CSV table of C-alpha atoms and ligand atoms in Angstrom, one decimal:
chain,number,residue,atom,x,y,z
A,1,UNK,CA,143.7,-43.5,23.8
A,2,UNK,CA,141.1,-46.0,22.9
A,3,UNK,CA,139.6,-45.9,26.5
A,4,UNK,CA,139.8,-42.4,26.9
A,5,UNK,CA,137.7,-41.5,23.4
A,6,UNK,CA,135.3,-44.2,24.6
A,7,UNK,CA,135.3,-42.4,28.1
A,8,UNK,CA,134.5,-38.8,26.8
A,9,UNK,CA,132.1,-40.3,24.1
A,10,UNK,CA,130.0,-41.2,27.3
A,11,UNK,CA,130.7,-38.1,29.0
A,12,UNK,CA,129.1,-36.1,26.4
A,13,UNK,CA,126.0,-38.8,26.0
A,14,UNK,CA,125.3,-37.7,29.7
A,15,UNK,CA,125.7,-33.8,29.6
A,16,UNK,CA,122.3,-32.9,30.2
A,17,UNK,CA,121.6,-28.8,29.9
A,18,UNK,CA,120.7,-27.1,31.6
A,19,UNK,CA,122.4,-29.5,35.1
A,20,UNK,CA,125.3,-30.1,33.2
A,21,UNK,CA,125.9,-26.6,32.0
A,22,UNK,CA,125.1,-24.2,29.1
A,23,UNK,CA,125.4,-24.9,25.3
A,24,UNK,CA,128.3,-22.5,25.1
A,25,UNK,CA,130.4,-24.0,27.9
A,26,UNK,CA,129.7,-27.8,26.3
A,27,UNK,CA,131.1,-26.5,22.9
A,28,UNK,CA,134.1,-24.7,24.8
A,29,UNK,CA,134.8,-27.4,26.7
A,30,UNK,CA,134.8,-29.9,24.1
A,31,UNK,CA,134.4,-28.6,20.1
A,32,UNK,CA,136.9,-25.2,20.7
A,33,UNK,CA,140.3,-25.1,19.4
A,34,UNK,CA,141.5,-25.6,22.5
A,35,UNK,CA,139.0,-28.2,23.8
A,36,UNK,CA,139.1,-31.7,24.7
A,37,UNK,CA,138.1,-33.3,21.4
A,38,UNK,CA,141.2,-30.6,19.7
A,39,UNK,CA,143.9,-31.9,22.0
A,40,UNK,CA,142.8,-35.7,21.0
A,41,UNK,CA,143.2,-34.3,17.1
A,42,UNK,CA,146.4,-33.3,18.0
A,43,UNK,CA,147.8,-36.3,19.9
A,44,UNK,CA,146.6,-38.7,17.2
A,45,UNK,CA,148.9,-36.8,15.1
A,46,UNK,CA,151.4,-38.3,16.3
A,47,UNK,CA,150.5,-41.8,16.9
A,48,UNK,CA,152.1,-45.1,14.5
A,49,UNK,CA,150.7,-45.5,11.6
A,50,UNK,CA,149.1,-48.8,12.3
A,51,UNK,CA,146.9,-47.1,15.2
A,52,UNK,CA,145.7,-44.4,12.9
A,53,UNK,CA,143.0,-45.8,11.6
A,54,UNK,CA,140.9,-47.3,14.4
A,55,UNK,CA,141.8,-44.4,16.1
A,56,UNK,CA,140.3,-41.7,13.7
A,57,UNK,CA,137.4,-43.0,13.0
A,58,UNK,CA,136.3,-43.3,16.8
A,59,UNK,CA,138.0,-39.6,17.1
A,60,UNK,CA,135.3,-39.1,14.2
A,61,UNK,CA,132.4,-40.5,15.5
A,62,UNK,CA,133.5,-38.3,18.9
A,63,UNK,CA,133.3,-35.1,17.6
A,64,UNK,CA,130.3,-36.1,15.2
A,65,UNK,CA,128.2,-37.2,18.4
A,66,UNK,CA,129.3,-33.8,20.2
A,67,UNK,CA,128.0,-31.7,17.3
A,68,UNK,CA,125.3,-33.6,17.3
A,69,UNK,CA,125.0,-32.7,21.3
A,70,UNK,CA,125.7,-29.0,20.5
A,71,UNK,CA,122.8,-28.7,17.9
A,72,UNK,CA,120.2,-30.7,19.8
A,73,UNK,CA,120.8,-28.5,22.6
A,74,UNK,CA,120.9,-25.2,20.2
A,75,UNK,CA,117.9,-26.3,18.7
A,76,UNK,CA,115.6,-27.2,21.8
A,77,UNK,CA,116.8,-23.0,23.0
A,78,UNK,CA,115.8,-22.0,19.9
A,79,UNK,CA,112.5,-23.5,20.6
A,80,UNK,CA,112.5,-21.9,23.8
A,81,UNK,CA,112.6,-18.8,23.1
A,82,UNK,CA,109.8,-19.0,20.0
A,83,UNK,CA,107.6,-20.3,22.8
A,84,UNK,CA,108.3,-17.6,24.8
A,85,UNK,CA,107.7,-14.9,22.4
A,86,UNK,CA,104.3,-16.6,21.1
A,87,UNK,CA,101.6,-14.6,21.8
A,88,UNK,CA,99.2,-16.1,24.7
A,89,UNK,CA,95.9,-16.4,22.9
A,90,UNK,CA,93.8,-17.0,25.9
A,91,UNK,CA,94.8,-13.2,27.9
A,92,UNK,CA,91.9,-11.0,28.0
A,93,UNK,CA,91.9,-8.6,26.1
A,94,UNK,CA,92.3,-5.0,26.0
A,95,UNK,CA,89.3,-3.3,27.6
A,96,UNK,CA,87.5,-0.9,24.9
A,97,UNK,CA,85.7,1.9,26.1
A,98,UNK,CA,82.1,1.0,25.3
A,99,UNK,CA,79.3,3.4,25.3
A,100,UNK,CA,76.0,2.9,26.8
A,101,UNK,CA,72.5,3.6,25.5
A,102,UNK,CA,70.4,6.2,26.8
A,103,UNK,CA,67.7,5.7,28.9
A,104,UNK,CA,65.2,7.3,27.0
A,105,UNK,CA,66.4,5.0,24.2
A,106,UNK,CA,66.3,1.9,26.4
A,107,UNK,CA,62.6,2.4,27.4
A,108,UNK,CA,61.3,3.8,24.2
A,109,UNK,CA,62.6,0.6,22.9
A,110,UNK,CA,60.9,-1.4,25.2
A,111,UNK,CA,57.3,0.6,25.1
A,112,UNK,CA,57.2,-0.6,21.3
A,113,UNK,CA,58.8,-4.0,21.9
A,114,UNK,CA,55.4,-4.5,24.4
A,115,UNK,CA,53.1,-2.9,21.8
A,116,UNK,CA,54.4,-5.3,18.8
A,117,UNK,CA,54.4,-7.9,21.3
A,118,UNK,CA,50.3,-7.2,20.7
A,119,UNK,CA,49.8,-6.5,16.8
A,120,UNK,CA,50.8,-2.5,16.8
A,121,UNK,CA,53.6,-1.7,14.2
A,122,UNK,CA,55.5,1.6,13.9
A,123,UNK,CA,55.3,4.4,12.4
A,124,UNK,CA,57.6,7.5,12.0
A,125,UNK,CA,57.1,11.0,10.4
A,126,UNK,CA,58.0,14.1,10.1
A,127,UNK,CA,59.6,16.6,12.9
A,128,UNK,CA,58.7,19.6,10.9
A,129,UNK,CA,54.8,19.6,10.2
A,130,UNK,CA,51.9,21.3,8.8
A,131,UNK,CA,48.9,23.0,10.8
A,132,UNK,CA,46.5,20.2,9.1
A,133,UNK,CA,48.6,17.3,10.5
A,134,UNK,CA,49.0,18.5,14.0
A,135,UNK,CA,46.2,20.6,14.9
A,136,UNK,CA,43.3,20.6,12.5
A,137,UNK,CA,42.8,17.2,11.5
A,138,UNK,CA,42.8,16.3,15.2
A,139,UNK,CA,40.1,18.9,16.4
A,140,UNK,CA,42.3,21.4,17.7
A,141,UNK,CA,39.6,24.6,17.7
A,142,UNK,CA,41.0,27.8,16.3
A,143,UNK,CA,41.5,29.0,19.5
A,144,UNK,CA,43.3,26.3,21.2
A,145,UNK,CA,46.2,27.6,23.3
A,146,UNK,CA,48.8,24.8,21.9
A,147,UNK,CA,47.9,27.0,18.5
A,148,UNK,CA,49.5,29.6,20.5
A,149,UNK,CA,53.0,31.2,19.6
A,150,UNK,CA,54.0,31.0,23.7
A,151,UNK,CA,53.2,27.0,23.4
A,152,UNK,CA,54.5,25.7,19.7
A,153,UNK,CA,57.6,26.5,17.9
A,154,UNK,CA,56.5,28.4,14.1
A,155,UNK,CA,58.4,28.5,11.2
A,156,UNK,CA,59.0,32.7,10.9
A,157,UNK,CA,58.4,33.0,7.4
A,158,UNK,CA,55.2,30.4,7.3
A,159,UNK,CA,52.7,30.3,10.2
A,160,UNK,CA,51.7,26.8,8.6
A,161,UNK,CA,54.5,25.2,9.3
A,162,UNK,CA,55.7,24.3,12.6
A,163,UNK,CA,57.3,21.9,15.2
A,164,UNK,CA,55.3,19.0,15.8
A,165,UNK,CA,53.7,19.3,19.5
A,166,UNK,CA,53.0,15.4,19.1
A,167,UNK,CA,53.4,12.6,17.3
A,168,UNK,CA,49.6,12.0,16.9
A,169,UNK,CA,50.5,14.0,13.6
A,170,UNK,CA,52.4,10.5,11.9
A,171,UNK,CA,48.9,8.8,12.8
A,172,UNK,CA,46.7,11.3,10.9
A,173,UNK,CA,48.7,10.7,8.0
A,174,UNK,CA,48.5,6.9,8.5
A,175,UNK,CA,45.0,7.3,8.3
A,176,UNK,CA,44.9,9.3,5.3
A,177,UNK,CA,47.0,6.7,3.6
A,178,UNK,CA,45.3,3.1,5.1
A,179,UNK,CA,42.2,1.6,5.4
A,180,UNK,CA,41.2,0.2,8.7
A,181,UNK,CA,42.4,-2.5,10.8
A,182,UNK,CA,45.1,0.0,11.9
A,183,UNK,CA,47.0,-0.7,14.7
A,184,UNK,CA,50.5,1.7,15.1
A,185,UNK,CA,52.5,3.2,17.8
A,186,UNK,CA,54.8,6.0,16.7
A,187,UNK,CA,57.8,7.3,18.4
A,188,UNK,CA,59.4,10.7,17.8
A,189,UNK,CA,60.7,13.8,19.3
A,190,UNK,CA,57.9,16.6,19.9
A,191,UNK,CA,59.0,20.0,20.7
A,192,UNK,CA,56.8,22.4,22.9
A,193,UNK,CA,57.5,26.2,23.8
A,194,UNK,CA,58.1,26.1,27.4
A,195,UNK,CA,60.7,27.3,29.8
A,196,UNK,CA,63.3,24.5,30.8
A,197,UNK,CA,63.0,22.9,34.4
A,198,UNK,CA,63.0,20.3,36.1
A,199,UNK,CA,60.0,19.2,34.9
A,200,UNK,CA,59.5,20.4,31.6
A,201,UNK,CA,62.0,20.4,28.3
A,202,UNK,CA,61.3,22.0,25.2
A,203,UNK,CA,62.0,19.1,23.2
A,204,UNK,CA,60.9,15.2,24.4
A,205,UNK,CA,60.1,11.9,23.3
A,206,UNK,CA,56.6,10.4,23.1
A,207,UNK,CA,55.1,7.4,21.8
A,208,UNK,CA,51.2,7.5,20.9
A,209,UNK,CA,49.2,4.1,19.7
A,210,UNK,CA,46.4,4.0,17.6
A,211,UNK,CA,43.8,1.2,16.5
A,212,UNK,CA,40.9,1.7,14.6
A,213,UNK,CA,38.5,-1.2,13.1
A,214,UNK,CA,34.9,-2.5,13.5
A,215,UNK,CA,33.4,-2.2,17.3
A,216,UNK,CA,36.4,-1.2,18.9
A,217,UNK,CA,35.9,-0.2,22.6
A,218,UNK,CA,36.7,1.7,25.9
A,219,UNK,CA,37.2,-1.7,27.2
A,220,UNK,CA,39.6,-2.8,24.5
A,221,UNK,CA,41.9,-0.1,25.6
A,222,UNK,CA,41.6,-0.7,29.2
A,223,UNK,CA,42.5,-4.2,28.6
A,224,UNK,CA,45.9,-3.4,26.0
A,225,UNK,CA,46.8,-0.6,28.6
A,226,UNK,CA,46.8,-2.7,31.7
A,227,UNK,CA,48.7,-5.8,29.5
A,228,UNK,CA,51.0,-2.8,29.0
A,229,UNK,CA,51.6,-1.6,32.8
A,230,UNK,CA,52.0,-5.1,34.1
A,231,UNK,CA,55.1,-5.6,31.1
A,232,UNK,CA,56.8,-1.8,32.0
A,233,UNK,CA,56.2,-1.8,35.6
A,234,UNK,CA,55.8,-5.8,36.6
A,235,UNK,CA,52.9,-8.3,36.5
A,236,UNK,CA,51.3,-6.3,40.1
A,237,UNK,CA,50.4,-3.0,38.8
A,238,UNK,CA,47.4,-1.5,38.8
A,239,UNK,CA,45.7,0.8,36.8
A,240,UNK,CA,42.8,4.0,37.3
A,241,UNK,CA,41.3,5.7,34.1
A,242,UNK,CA,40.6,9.4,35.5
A,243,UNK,CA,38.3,11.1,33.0
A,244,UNK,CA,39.9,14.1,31.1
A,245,UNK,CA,39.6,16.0,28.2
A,246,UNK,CA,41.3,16.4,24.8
A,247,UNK,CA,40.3,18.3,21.1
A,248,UNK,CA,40.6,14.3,19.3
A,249,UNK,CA,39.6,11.8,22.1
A,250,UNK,CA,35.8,11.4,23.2
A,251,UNK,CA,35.5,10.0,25.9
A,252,UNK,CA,39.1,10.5,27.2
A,253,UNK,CA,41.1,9.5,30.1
A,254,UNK,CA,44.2,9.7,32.1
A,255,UNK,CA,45.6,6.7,33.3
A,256,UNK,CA,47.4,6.1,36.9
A,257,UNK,CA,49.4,3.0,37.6
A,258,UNK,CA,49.8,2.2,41.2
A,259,UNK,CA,53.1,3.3,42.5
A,260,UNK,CA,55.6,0.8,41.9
A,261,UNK,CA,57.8,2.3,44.7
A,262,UNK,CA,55.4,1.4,47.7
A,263,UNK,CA,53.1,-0.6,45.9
A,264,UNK,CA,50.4,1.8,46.5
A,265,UNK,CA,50.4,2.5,50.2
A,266,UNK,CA,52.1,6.3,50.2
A,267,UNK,CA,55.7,7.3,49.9
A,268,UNK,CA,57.1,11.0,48.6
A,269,UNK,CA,57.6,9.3,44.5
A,270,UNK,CA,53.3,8.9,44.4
A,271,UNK,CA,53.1,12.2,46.7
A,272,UNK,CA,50.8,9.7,49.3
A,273,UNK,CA,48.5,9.3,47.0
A,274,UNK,CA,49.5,5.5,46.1
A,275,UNK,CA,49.1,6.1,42.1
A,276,UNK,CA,51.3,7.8,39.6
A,277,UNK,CA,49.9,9.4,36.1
A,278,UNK,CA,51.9,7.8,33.0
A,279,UNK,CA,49.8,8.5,29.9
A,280,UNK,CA,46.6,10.3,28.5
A,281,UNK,CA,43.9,8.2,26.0
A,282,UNK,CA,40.0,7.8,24.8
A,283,UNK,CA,38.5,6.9,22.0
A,284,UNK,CA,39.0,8.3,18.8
A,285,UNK,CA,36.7,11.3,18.2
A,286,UNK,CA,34.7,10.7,15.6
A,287,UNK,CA,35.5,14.1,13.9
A,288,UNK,CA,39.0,13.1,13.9
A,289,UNK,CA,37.9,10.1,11.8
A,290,UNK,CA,35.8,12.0,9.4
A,291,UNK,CA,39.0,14.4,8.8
A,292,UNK,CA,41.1,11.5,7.9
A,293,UNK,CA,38.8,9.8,5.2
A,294,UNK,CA,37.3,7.1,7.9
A,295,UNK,CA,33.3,6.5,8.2
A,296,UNK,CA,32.8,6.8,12.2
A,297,UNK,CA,29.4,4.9,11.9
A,298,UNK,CA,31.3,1.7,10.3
A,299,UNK,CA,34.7,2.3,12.6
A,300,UNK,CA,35.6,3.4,16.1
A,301,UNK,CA,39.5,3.3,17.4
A,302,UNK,CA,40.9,4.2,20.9
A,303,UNK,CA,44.5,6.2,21.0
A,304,UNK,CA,46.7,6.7,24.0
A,305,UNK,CA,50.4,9.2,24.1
A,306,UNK,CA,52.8,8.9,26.7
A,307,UNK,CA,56.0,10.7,27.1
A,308,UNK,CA,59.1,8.5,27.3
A,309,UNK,CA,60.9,10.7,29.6
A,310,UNK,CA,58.3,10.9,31.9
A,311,UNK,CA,58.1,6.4,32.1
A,312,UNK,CA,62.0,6.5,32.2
A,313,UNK,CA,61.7,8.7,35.6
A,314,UNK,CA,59.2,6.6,37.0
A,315,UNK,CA,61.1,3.6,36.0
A,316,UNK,CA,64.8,4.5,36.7
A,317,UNK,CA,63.8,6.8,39.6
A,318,UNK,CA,65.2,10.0,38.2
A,319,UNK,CA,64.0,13.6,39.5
A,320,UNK,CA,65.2,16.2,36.8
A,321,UNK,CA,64.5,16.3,33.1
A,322,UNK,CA,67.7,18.2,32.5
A,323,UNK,CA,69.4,15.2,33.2
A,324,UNK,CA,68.2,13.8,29.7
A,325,UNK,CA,69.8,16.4,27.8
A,326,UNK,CA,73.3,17.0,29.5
A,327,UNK,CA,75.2,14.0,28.8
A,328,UNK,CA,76.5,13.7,32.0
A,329,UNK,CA,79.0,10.4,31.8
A,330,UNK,CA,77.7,9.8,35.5
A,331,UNK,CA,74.2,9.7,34.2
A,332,UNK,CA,74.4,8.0,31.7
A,333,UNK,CA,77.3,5.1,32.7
A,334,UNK,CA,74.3,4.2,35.0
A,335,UNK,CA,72.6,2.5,31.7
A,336,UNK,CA,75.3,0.2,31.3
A,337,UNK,CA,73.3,-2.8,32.6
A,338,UNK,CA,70.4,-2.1,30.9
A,339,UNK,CA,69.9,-2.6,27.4
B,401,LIG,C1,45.0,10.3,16.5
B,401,LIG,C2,44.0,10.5,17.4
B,401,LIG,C3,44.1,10.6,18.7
B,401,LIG,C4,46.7,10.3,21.2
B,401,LIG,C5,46.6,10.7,22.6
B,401,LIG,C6,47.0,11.5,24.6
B,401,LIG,C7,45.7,11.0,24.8
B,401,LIG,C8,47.8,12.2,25.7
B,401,LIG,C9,49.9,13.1,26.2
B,401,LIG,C10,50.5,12.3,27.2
B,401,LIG,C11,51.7,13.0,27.8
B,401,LIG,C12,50.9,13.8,25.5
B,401,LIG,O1,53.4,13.4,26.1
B,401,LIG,S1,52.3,14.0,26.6
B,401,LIG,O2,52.3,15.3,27.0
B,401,LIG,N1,49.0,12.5,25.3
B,401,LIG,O3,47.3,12.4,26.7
B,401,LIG,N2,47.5,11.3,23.4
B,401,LIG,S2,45.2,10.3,23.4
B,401,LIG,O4,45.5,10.5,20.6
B,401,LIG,C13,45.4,10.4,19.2
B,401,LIG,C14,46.4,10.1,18.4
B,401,LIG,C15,46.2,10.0,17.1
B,401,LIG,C16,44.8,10.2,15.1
């Protein structure tokens, strides 16, 4: 009996899971009540006395080393499994549906990141304005059209107050406030009474600059706007000053870059004319200056206003204002890229 407990004992050293079997059909076969390791409980019953003791304790040390199997075997599962239901902390993750930023916010952002990129901070006012700010301290005659009720939105009950047509209105009241060196660009939306189209919104974005100090020039601004259409449109551009007219700029100017679709040579974007107009400017008028507290025989400034909309179309290529506006998800998923 001797050699067979010896002979199982190295039977169940060997059982190997999962070759040898599963844990269930190592503890039938040998720790059931009808298993192998029973039937040897059962025959050493039975043996003489003097065999007893050598016997049981190897009968012992049988089942001790097959429970000992059983658990190792129970436990390594065990361990399985946990592995298995460990979450796997290098999957991707879940995709969330991100939103994009607008174009006009994208390039407004980056107008003003060029500007502070050369000395101009921002400013930002009010949307709702007075007559003062918008028209009169900026040399609007009496008579101008844009005081007209067909071009700018009035409040009913207060022909004083209206809808500012530009954002030149913020720098009139920086002007009131600081002394010279001033150099600020101010963003905002500016609403105008027109009928919606294509090419013209009733509400849009603009940014205008300002800098005023000691022997400012018409060169000055050349130099800042040029700096500024080689940054937005690439380091190639050219720019035109085309003289023009407006109430608070003397001598003013409209300003062409060359078309950054065929580089200048004709194509339908430039209309074959090789230049595209992105912004008005000209020196400060000197009446302007005297409104807002500031000696024009000490100080002269130059002042430029662009709409953002209209840079974003030349930039991104897009033919209808409405597109701005709509909130078109295949518009604006476009933007993704950009920042
Ligand atoms: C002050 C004095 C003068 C800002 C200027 C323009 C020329 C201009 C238009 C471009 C397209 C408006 O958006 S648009 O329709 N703007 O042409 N704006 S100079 O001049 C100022 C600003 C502030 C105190």
């Amino acid at each position: 009996m001797l050699d067979r407990i010896d002979k199982i004992r190295e039977e169940i050293l060997a059982f190997a899971f999962p070759g040898s079997g599963d844990a269930e059909s190592f503890r039938l076969r040998y720790l059931s009540k009808k298993g192998i390791i029973a039937e040897l409980f059962e025959e050493f019953r039975s043996l003489p006395p003097g065999q007893k003791r050598e016997v049981g304790q190897k009968l012992n040390q049988l089942k001790q080393s097959a429970l000992e199997k059983l658990d190792e075997f129970q436990s390594a599962a065990a361990n399985k499994d946990a592995e298995r239901e460990k979450p796997d902390l290098t999957r991707p993750g879940v995709q969330l549906p991100l939103g994009a930023r607008h174009p006009v916010s994208i390039v407004r952002r980056e107008i003003l990141e060029i500007f502070s990129r050369v000395g101009f901070v921002i400013s930002e006012g009010p949307e709702i304005e007075d007559d003062w700010h918008v028209f009169s301290a900026l040399n609007f005659p009496q008579d101008h059209p844009a005081r007209d009720m067909q071009d700018t939105f009035f409040i009913r009950m207060n022909p004083d107050i209206l809808l500012r047509t530009h954002t030149s209105s913020v720098q009139v009241r920086v002007m009131e406030k600081q002394l010279p060196p001033i150099r600020t660009v101010s963003p905002g939306r500016v609403f105008r009474n027109e009928a919606i189209s294509a090419r013209a919104h009733c509400i849009f974005h603009q940014v205008e600059g300002l800098y005023i100090d000691e022997g400012v020039s018409f060169a000055d601004m050349r130099q800042v706007l040029l700096y500024f259409a080689r940054e937005m449109f690439g380091p190639v551009t050219q720019i035109r000053l085309r003289p023009s007219f407006f109430p608070f700029t003397e001598p003013s100017a409209e300003m062409d870059i060359s078309c950054s679709i065929c580089g200048g040579s004709g194509c339908n974007v430039c209309k074959y004319t090789g230049w595209l107009e992105i912004m008005g400017c000209g020196m400060v008028d000197p009446n302007v200056l005297e409104n807002c507290r500031i000696d024009p025989v000490k100080h002269t400034g130059y002042a430029f206003g662009m709409g953002v909309e209209r840079i974003a179309m030349l930039k991104y290529q897009i033919n209808d204002l409405r597109l701005y506006f709509e909130n078109d998800k295949r518009f604006l998923d476009q933007f993704r890229s950009a920042w």
